[in-house]
mmCIF file of C-alpha atoms in Angstrom:
data_model
loop_
_atom_site.group_PDB
_atom_site.id
_atom_site.type_symbol
_atom_site.label_atom_id
_atom_site.label_comp_id
_atom_site.label_asym_id
_atom_site.label_seq_id
_atom_site.Cartn_x
_atom_site.Cartn_y
_atom_site.Cartn_z
ATOM 1 C CA UNK H 28 -2.089 36.354 81.405
ATOM 2 C CA UNK H 29 -4.270 36.895 78.338
ATOM 3 C CA UNK H 30 -6.792 39.680 78.150
ATOM 4 C CA UNK H 31 -10.315 39.578 76.774
ATOM 5 C CA UNK H 32 -10.768 43.217 75.803
ATOM 6 C CA UNK H 33 -9.471 43.193 72.239
ATOM 7 C CA UNK H 34 -12.643 44.651 70.755
ATOM 8 C CA UNK H 35 -12.896 47.463 73.303
ATOM 9 C CA UNK H 36 -9.232 48.287 72.955
ATOM 10 C CA UNK H 37 -9.448 48.509 69.169
ATOM 11 C CA UNK H 38 -12.399 50.852 69.466
ATOM 12 C CA UNK H 39 -10.402 52.962 71.912
ATOM 13 C CA UNK H 40 -7.411 53.103 69.616
ATOM 14 C CA UNK H 41 -9.396 53.839 66.497
ATOM 15 C CA UNK H 42 -11.497 56.633 67.964
ATOM 16 C CA UNK H 43 -8.678 59.085 67.327
ATOM 17 C CA UNK H 44 -7.581 57.723 63.962
ATOM 18 C CA UNK H 45 -11.044 57.654 62.452
ATOM 19 C CA UNK H 46 -11.668 61.301 63.341
ATOM 20 C CA UNK H 47 -8.536 62.482 61.579
ATOM 21 C CA UNK H 48 -10.327 64.095 58.674
ATOM 22 C CA UNK H 49 -12.580 66.186 60.895
ATOM 23 C CA UNK H 50 -10.017 67.176 63.528
ATOM 24 C CA UNK H 51 -8.028 70.404 63.256
ATOM 25 C CA UNK H 52 -4.314 70.403 62.666
ATOM 26 C CA UNK H 53 -2.491 71.374 65.822
ATOM 27 C CA UNK H 54 0.930 72.995 65.734
ATOM 28 C CA UNK H 55 2.946 75.387 67.830
ATOM 29 C CA UNK H 56 4.035 75.253 71.446
ATOM 30 C CA UNK H 57 2.563 73.450 74.408
ATOM 31 C CA UNK H 58 1.266 76.446 76.330
ATOM 32 C CA UNK H 59 -1.812 78.614 76.259
ATOM 33 C CA UNK H 60 -4.314 80.232 78.543
ATOM 34 C CA UNK H 61 -7.488 78.256 79.233
ATOM 35 C CA UNK H 62 -9.942 78.537 76.366
ATOM 36 C CA UNK H 63 -7.439 79.651 73.747
ATOM 37 C CA UNK H 64 -6.393 77.621 70.732
ATOM 38 C CA UNK H 65 -3.250 75.864 71.879
ATOM 39 C CA UNK H 66 -1.146 73.522 69.770
ATOM 40 C CA UNK H 67 1.550 71.006 70.463
ATOM 41 C CA UNK H 68 4.724 69.865 68.790
ATOM 42 C CA UNK H 69 7.117 67.255 70.070
ATOM 43 C CA UNK H 70 10.821 68.075 70.256
ATOM 44 C CA UNK H 71 13.315 65.511 71.511
ATOM 45 C CA UNK H 72 16.840 66.973 71.261
ATOM 46 C CA UNK H 73 18.532 63.681 72.108
ATOM 47 C CA UNK H 74 19.890 61.152 69.632
ATOM 48 C CA UNK H 75 17.225 58.996 68.045
ATOM 49 C CA UNK H 76 18.697 55.535 68.225
ATOM 50 C CA UNK H 77 18.138 53.237 65.242
ATOM 51 C CA UNK H 78 15.367 55.403 63.830
ATOM 52 C CA UNK H 79 17.362 58.532 63.034
ATOM 53 C CA UNK H 80 14.416 60.837 63.743
ATOM 54 C CA UNK H 81 12.278 61.860 66.726
ATOM 55 C CA UNK H 82 8.845 60.399 67.328
ATOM 56 C CA UNK H 83 6.054 62.402 65.709
ATOM 57 C CA UNK H 84 3.167 63.686 67.771
ATOM 58 C CA UNK H 85 -0.292 62.380 66.945
ATOM 59 C CA UNK H 86 -1.795 65.796 66.314
ATOM 60 C CA UNK H 87 -5.305 64.405 66.813
ATOM 61 C CA UNK H 88 -4.812 62.378 69.985
ATOM 62 C CA UNK H 89 -7.702 62.028 72.396
ATOM 63 C CA UNK H 90 -6.244 64.451 74.907
ATOM 64 C CA UNK H 91 -5.785 67.215 72.320
ATOM 65 C CA UNK H 92 -9.349 66.727 71.150
ATOM 66 C CA UNK H 93 -10.546 66.957 74.732
ATOM 67 C CA UNK H 94 -8.688 70.216 75.305
ATOM 68 C CA UNK H 95 -10.303 71.677 72.230
ATOM 69 C CA UNK H 96 -13.792 70.469 73.107
ATOM 70 C CA UNK H 97 -13.669 71.652 76.720
ATOM 71 C CA UNK H 98 -12.640 75.213 75.949
ATOM 72 C CA UNK H 99 -13.125 77.547 78.897
ATOM 73 C CA UNK H 100 -15.023 74.904 80.904
ATOM 74 C CA UNK H 101 -11.758 73.168 81.837
ATOM 75 C CA UNK H 102 -9.981 74.552 84.866
ATOM 76 C CA UNK H 103 -6.333 75.641 84.569
ATOM 77 C CA UNK H 104 -5.244 72.791 86.849
ATOM 78 C CA UNK H 105 -7.061 70.141 84.826
ATOM 79 C CA UNK H 106 -5.873 71.659 81.541
ATOM 80 C CA UNK H 107 -2.273 71.522 82.760
ATOM 81 C CA UNK H 108 -2.676 67.853 83.694
ATOM 82 C CA UNK H 109 -4.298 66.880 80.386
ATOM 83 C CA UNK H 110 -1.488 68.645 78.539
ATOM 84 C CA UNK H 111 0.943 66.132 80.045
ATOM 85 C CA UNK H 112 -0.738 63.519 77.844
ATOM 86 C CA UNK H 113 -1.587 65.745 74.884
ATOM 87 C CA UNK H 114 1.950 66.911 74.235
ATOM 88 C CA UNK H 115 3.551 63.472 73.987
ATOM 89 C CA UNK H 116 3.652 61.070 71.008
ATOM 90 C CA UNK H 117 1.275 58.123 70.956
ATOM 91 C CA UNK H 118 0.335 55.527 68.356
ATOM 92 C CA UNK H 119 -2.534 55.431 65.881
ATOM 93 C CA UNK H 120 -4.445 52.146 65.633
ATOM 94 C CA UNK H 121 -5.548 51.138 62.130
ATOM 95 C CA UNK H 122 -8.185 48.481 61.506
ATOM 96 C CA UNK H 123 -11.693 47.885 60.243
ATOM 97 C CA UNK H 124 -11.288 49.768 56.959
ATOM 98 C CA UNK H 125 -11.261 48.727 53.338
ATOM 99 C CA UNK H 126 -7.814 48.632 51.700
ATOM 100 C CA UNK H 127 -8.471 52.003 50.058
ATOM 101 C CA UNK H 128 -9.625 53.544 53.329
ATOM 102 C CA UNK H 129 -6.603 52.161 55.168
ATOM 103 C CA UNK H 130 -4.307 53.561 52.498
ATOM 104 C CA UNK H 131 -5.904 56.998 52.725
ATOM 105 C CA UNK H 132 -5.807 57.107 56.531
ATOM 106 C CA UNK H 133 -2.200 55.949 56.760
ATOM 107 C CA UNK H 134 -1.182 58.394 54.037
ATOM 108 C CA UNK H 135 -2.634 61.312 55.988
ATOM 109 C CA UNK H 136 -0.959 60.179 59.190
ATOM 110 C CA UNK H 137 2.365 59.939 57.376
ATOM 111 C CA UNK H 138 1.905 63.440 55.975
ATOM 112 C CA UNK H 139 1.282 64.732 59.488
ATOM 113 C CA UNK H 140 4.459 63.053 60.747
ATOM 114 C CA UNK H 141 6.459 64.388 57.805
ATOM 115 C CA UNK H 142 5.283 67.940 58.526
ATOM 116 C CA UNK H 143 6.887 67.582 61.961
ATOM 117 C CA UNK H 144 10.066 65.976 60.691
ATOM 118 C CA UNK H 145 9.157 63.013 62.882
ATOM 119 C CA UNK H 146 8.328 59.333 62.787
ATOM 120 C CA UNK H 147 4.735 58.036 62.894
ATOM 121 C CA UNK H 148 3.871 55.191 65.249
ATOM 122 C CA UNK H 149 1.173 52.954 63.777
ATOM 123 C CA UNK H 150 -0.604 49.792 64.910
ATOM 124 C CA UNK H 151 -1.935 47.177 62.492
ATOM 125 C CA UNK H 152 -4.998 45.527 64.033
ATOM 126 C CA UNK H 153 -7.224 43.769 61.521
ATOM 127 C CA UNK H 154 -6.583 40.013 61.544
ATOM 128 C CA UNK H 155 -9.372 37.541 60.743
ATOM 129 C CA UNK H 156 -11.024 36.007 63.801
ATOM 130 C CA UNK H 157 -9.001 38.468 65.806
ATOM 131 C CA UNK H 158 -11.018 38.029 68.985
ATOM 132 C CA UNK H 159 -11.505 34.262 68.686
ATOM 133 C CA UNK H 160 -15.190 34.417 67.725
ATOM 134 C CA UNK H 161 -16.118 37.156 70.200
ATOM 135 C CA UNK H 162 -18.046 40.041 68.668
ATOM 136 C CA UNK H 163 -15.727 42.985 68.019
ATOM 137 C CA UNK H 164 -18.229 45.098 66.052
ATOM 138 C CA UNK H 165 -15.968 45.234 63.001
ATOM 139 C CA UNK H 166 -16.414 43.773 59.547
ATOM 140 C CA UNK H 167 -15.408 40.149 59.184
ATOM 141 C CA UNK H 168 -12.107 39.675 57.367
ATOM 142 C CA UNK H 169 -10.696 36.639 55.610
ATOM 143 C CA UNK H 170 -7.118 35.705 54.855
ATOM 144 C CA UNK H 171 -7.534 37.059 51.334
ATOM 145 C CA UNK H 172 -9.137 40.339 52.398
ATOM 146 C CA UNK H 173 -6.556 40.773 55.152
ATOM 147 C CA UNK H 174 -3.679 40.533 52.687
ATOM 148 C CA UNK H 175 -5.400 43.142 50.509
ATOM 149 C CA UNK H 176 -5.854 45.370 53.564
ATOM 150 C CA UNK H 177 -2.161 45.006 54.447
ATOM 151 C CA UNK H 178 -1.187 46.042 50.929
ATOM 152 C CA UNK H 179 -3.445 49.104 51.222
ATOM 153 C CA UNK H 180 -1.895 49.984 54.592
ATOM 154 C CA UNK H 181 1.607 49.686 53.154
ATOM 155 C CA UNK H 182 0.758 51.776 50.090
ATOM 156 C CA UNK H 183 -0.279 54.492 52.511
ATOM 157 C CA UNK H 184 3.220 54.553 53.964
ATOM 158 C CA UNK H 185 4.469 55.846 50.634
ATOM 159 C CA UNK H 186 8.191 56.512 50.593
ATOM 160 C CA UNK H 187 8.405 57.415 54.281
ATOM 161 C CA UNK H 188 9.250 55.134 57.172
ATOM 162 C CA UNK H 189 7.199 54.472 60.289
ATOM 163 C CA UNK H 190 7.312 52.351 63.421
ATOM 164 C CA UNK H 191 4.637 49.691 62.924
ATOM 165 C CA UNK H 192 3.421 47.434 65.725
ATOM 166 C CA UNK H 193 1.946 44.332 64.112
ATOM 167 C CA UNK H 194 -1.290 42.903 65.512
ATOM 168 C CA UNK H 195 -1.252 43.318 69.309
ATOM 169 C CA UNK H 196 -2.077 40.120 71.220
ATOM 170 C CA UNK H 197 -2.629 38.078 68.046
ATOM 171 C CA UNK H 198 0.430 35.868 68.405
ATOM 172 C CA UNK H 199 0.279 35.688 72.182
ATOM 173 C CA UNK H 200 -3.356 34.547 72.225
ATOM 174 C CA UNK H 201 -3.141 32.253 69.192
ATOM 175 C CA UNK H 202 -3.805 29.191 71.354
ATOM 176 C CA UNK H 203 -7.482 30.223 71.494
ATOM 177 C CA UNK H 204 -7.729 29.006 67.877
ATOM 178 C CA UNK H 205 -7.773 25.500 66.350
ATOM 179 C CA UNK H 206 -4.403 24.347 65.021
ATOM 180 C CA UNK H 207 -5.169 25.165 61.379
ATOM 181 C CA UNK H 208 -6.263 28.703 62.255
ATOM 182 C CA UNK H 209 -3.181 29.161 64.414
ATOM 183 C CA UNK H 210 -1.006 28.348 61.421
ATOM 184 C CA UNK H 211 -3.015 30.776 59.291
ATOM 185 C CA UNK H 212 -2.594 33.495 61.904
ATOM 186 C CA UNK H 213 1.171 33.077 62.037
ATOM 187 C CA UNK H 214 1.321 33.125 58.239
ATOM 188 C CA UNK H 215 -0.726 36.320 58.035
ATOM 189 C CA UNK H 216 1.406 38.071 60.650
ATOM 190 C CA UNK H 217 4.464 37.008 58.678
ATOM 191 C CA UNK H 218 2.871 38.404 55.520
ATOM 192 C CA UNK H 219 2.225 41.750 57.213
ATOM 193 C CA UNK H 220 5.794 41.881 58.511
ATOM 194 C CA UNK H 221 7.232 41.091 55.090
ATOM 195 C CA UNK H 222 5.160 43.791 53.419
ATOM 196 C CA UNK H 223 6.080 46.459 55.966
ATOM 197 C CA UNK H 224 9.763 45.566 55.878
ATOM 198 C CA UNK H 225 9.846 45.494 52.071
ATOM 199 C CA UNK H 226 8.532 49.065 52.120
ATOM 200 C CA UNK H 227 11.354 50.069 54.476
ATOM 201 C CA UNK H 228 9.473 50.704 57.716
ATOM 202 C CA UNK H 229 10.183 49.037 61.048
ATOM 203 C CA UNK H 230 7.886 46.137 61.978
ATOM 204 C CA UNK H 231 7.535 44.895 65.571
ATOM 205 C CA UNK H 232 5.534 41.710 66.180
ATOM 206 C CA UNK H 233 3.560 41.943 69.394
ATOM 207 C CA UNK H 234 4.080 39.086 71.837
ATOM 208 C CA UNK H 235 2.009 40.130 74.859
ATOM 209 C CA UNK H 236 3.788 40.813 78.122
ATOM 210 C CA UNK H 237 5.931 39.331 80.868
ATOM 211 C CA UNK H 238 3.027 37.885 82.859
ATOM 212 C CA UNK H 239 1.515 35.960 79.954
ATOM 213 C CA UNK H 240 3.675 33.550 77.920
ATOM 214 C CA UNK H 241 6.834 31.806 79.009
ATOM 215 C CA UNK H 242 10.007 32.894 77.239
ATOM 216 C CA UNK H 243 10.139 29.561 75.442
ATOM 217 C CA UNK H 244 6.575 29.824 74.152
ATOM 218 C CA UNK H 245 7.042 33.442 73.135
ATOM 219 C CA UNK H 246 10.200 32.564 71.195
ATOM 220 C CA UNK H 247 8.536 29.675 69.378
ATOM 221 C CA UNK H 248 5.543 31.781 68.362
ATOM 222 C CA UNK H 249 7.696 34.684 67.226
ATOM 223 C CA UNK H 250 9.738 32.340 65.058
ATOM 224 C CA UNK H 251 6.555 30.943 63.532
ATOM 225 C CA UNK H 252 5.383 34.509 62.808
ATOM 226 C CA UNK H 253 8.433 35.727 60.938
ATOM 227 C CA UNK H 254 10.608 37.354 63.585
ATOM 228 C CA UNK H 255 13.687 36.676 61.448
ATOM 229 C CA UNK H 256 12.352 39.236 58.967
ATOM 230 C CA UNK H 257 10.937 41.662 61.549
ATOM 231 C CA UNK H 258 12.704 44.609 63.149
ATOM 232 C CA UNK H 259 11.838 43.201 66.549
ATOM 233 C CA UNK H 260 8.942 42.581 68.908
ATOM 234 C CA UNK H 261 6.706 44.672 71.157
ATOM 235 C CA UNK H 262 5.743 44.144 74.785
ATOM 236 C CA UNK H 263 3.053 45.349 77.185
ATOM 237 C CA UNK H 264 0.682 46.914 74.652
ATOM 238 C CA UNK H 265 -2.189 48.482 76.635
ATOM 239 C CA UNK H 266 -0.991 46.699 79.754
ATOM 240 C CA UNK H 267 0.601 47.658 83.048
ATOM 241 C CA UNK H 268 3.605 45.428 83.717
ATOM 242 C CA UNK H 269 6.618 47.276 85.201
ATOM 243 C CA UNK H 270 9.668 48.076 83.095
ATOM 244 C CA UNK H 271 12.124 46.093 85.219
ATOM 245 C CA UNK H 272 10.082 42.927 84.673
ATOM 246 C CA UNK H 273 9.587 43.651 80.971
ATOM 247 C CA UNK H 274 13.267 44.373 80.368
ATOM 248 C CA UNK H 275 14.266 41.060 81.928
ATOM 249 C CA UNK H 276 11.655 39.219 79.857
ATOM 250 C CA UNK H 277 12.463 41.044 76.641
ATOM 251 C CA UNK H 278 16.187 40.532 77.022
ATOM 252 C CA UNK H 279 15.657 36.797 77.505
ATOM 253 C CA UNK H 280 13.611 36.635 74.299
ATOM 254 C CA UNK H 281 16.170 38.745 72.426
ATOM 255 C CA UNK H 282 18.886 36.253 73.334
ATOM 256 C CA UNK H 283 16.916 33.588 71.439
ATOM 257 C CA UNK H 284 15.541 35.512 68.443
ATOM 258 C CA UNK H 285 18.343 38.065 68.002
ATOM 259 C CA UNK H 286 15.973 40.989 67.586
ATOM 260 C CA UNK H 287 15.421 44.137 69.637
ATOM 261 C CA UNK H 288 12.142 45.201 71.214
ATOM 262 C CA UNK H 289 9.950 48.161 72.181
ATOM 263 C CA UNK H 290 7.846 48.606 75.327
ATOM 264 C CA UNK H 291 4.465 50.280 75.720
ATOM 265 C CA UNK H 292 4.926 52.458 78.809
ATOM 266 C CA UNK H 293 1.710 54.446 78.448
ATOM 267 C CA UNK H 294 0.215 53.194 81.725
ATOM 268 C CA UNK H 295 2.903 51.284 83.612
ATOM 269 C CA UNK H 296 4.197 54.036 85.895
ATOM 270 C CA UNK H 297 2.933 52.121 88.933
ATOM 271 C CA UNK H 298 3.358 48.364 89.207
ATOM 272 C CA UNK H 299 0.023 46.514 89.187
ATOM 273 C CA UNK H 300 -1.189 44.791 92.328
ATOM 274 C CA UNK H 301 -3.780 42.710 90.488
ATOM 275 C CA UNK H 302 -4.562 41.443 86.995
ATOM 276 C CA UNK H 303 -7.380 43.866 86.189
ATOM 277 C CA UNK H 304 -7.221 45.135 82.624
ATOM 278 C CA UNK H 305 -10.286 47.383 82.281
ATOM 279 C CA UNK H 306 -9.600 50.846 83.694
ATOM 280 C CA UNK H 307 -7.838 49.478 86.783
ATOM 281 C CA UNK H 308 -7.288 51.989 89.543
ATOM 282 C CA UNK H 309 -3.972 53.145 91.003
ATOM 283 C CA UNK H 310 -2.079 53.251 87.704
ATOM 284 C CA UNK H 311 0.125 55.958 86.224
ATOM 285 C CA UNK H 312 1.782 57.190 83.073
ATOM 286 C CA UNK H 313 5.049 55.393 82.438
ATOM 287 C CA UNK H 314 8.333 56.425 80.857
ATOM 288 C CA UNK H 315 7.851 59.239 78.350
ATOM 289 C CA UNK H 316 7.962 57.971 74.763
ATOM 290 C CA UNK H 317 11.422 58.206 73.250
ATOM 291 C CA UNK H 318 13.836 56.206 71.081
ATOM 292 C CA UNK H 319 16.662 57.151 73.435
ATOM 293 C CA UNK H 320 16.438 54.352 76.006
ATOM 294 C CA UNK H 321 19.991 53.811 77.176
ATOM 295 C CA UNK H 322 19.159 50.107 77.384
ATOM 296 C CA UNK H 323 20.814 47.519 75.193
ATOM 297 C CA UNK H 324 18.351 45.875 72.772
ATOM 298 C CA UNK H 325 15.509 48.238 73.741
ATOM 299 C CA UNK H 326 14.717 50.372 70.685
ATOM 300 C CA UNK H 327 12.104 52.661 72.236
ATOM 301 C CA UNK H 328 9.708 53.410 75.017
ATOM 302 C CA UNK H 329 6.387 54.072 73.241
ATOM 303 C CA UNK H 330 2.884 55.089 74.219
ATOM 304 C CA UNK H 331 1.073 52.568 72.049
ATOM 305 C CA UNK H 332 -2.102 52.767 74.093
ATOM 306 C CA UNK H 333 -3.582 56.292 74.060
ATOM 307 C CA UNK H 334 -3.609 57.336 77.749
ATOM 308 C CA UNK H 335 -6.943 58.699 78.945
ATOM 309 C CA UNK H 336 -9.056 56.663 76.555
ATOM 310 C CA UNK H 337 -11.428 54.332 78.388
ATOM 311 C CA UNK H 338 -10.959 50.567 78.127
ATOM 312 C CA UNK H 339 -14.709 50.107 78.404
ATOM 313 C CA UNK H 340 -17.741 50.581 80.644
ATOM 314 C CA UNK H 341 -16.059 49.363 83.814
ATOM 315 C CA UNK H 342 -14.631 50.897 86.990
ATOM 316 C CA UNK H 343 -16.644 54.042 86.359
ATOM 317 C CA UNK H 344 -15.452 54.476 82.789
ATOM 318 C CA UNK H 345 -17.488 55.339 79.691
ATOM 319 C CA UNK H 346 -17.739 53.239 76.557
ATOM 320 C CA UNK H 347 -14.453 52.200 74.947
ATOM 321 C CA UNK H 348 -12.544 54.948 73.231
ATOM 322 C CA UNK H 349 -14.342 57.744 75.037
ATOM 323 C CA UNK H 350 -12.304 60.162 77.107
ATOM 324 C CA UNK H 351 -12.243 59.161 80.791
ATOM 325 C CA UNK H 352 -11.064 62.321 82.479
ATOM 326 C CA UNK H 353 -10.972 60.978 86.028
ATOM 327 C CA UNK H 354 -8.753 58.152 84.827
ATOM 328 C CA UNK H 355 -6.510 60.461 82.805
ATOM 329 C CA UNK H 356 -5.974 62.710 85.826
ATOM 330 C CA UNK H 357 -5.103 59.665 87.945
ATOM 331 C CA UNK H 358 -2.535 58.572 85.356
ATOM 332 C CA UNK H 359 -0.937 62.015 85.474
ATOM 333 C CA UNK H 360 -0.921 62.134 89.290
ATOM 334 C CA UNK H 361 0.840 58.770 89.445
ATOM 335 C CA UNK H 362 3.171 59.420 86.502
ATOM 336 C CA UNK H 363 6.759 58.228 86.395
ATOM 337 C CA UNK H 364 7.933 59.755 83.124
ATOM 338 C CA UNK H 365 11.635 58.926 83.589
#
């Protein structure tokens, strides 16, 4: 089932990334008394699958920023709960910048990952007509400007490697566009994949989730978008579908495209009972992010969505990207991290 919140979700994802320059660098161990300056590093002692390195912590994630801002006003119990989000790797969403700005932002994120000896998780989200003519509050891009932006993004990767999720929902919702624009979209996704792979990073084309496209449709669209060149595909970005359902769906696609996949488990700890997408209640954190999955063809469980960031002004939440503490605490209470 397609979603209509692309603009709000991009704002939520970019809130952290765009504050990188102003945010402090956090390092150290995940413990401190309330009100003290606590830092977080991510250590995963297990093997790292195809990636060869652990996932890097986003040292400026929304939860870490909230801990800093709250200081002594946050109770020990709430601080402990928020730390369950703050101390785990999550992705940075990149979009809406000029090529030079994208290069600079990605470069700084890569430097942060390198300082941890870890692997950055990045999301490309800047396609033209991304939201099918709905206002997303970002500068209009064209095919030409998008290719330039991709090149800037890739220059920012430098000589390091990252996990890159390419354009969430773009391929899955392509049917909202006229035929000519659909073909352009597939070509631009393919261009992004080719550029990322030529640099040496891993590129995963997003294809929605298990309650959206049929396996046949997903396979056809992935093939049109360059899956033969990609590292694989991603599922469930910012959504809530359960792992058992996603694994069955992903494995069926893998059998046709011969590529592995990753799953966004940031908020799928409890199976959904409805199709709500905007701050739905009774959800929980899903499997902790790790490249050690123990599942054939599944390269990683990732937190691509930043848990605790609001989807938008709905179900009691603030504007998109703003910290929604009540929701974050619910996600922690309902967590299934294994």
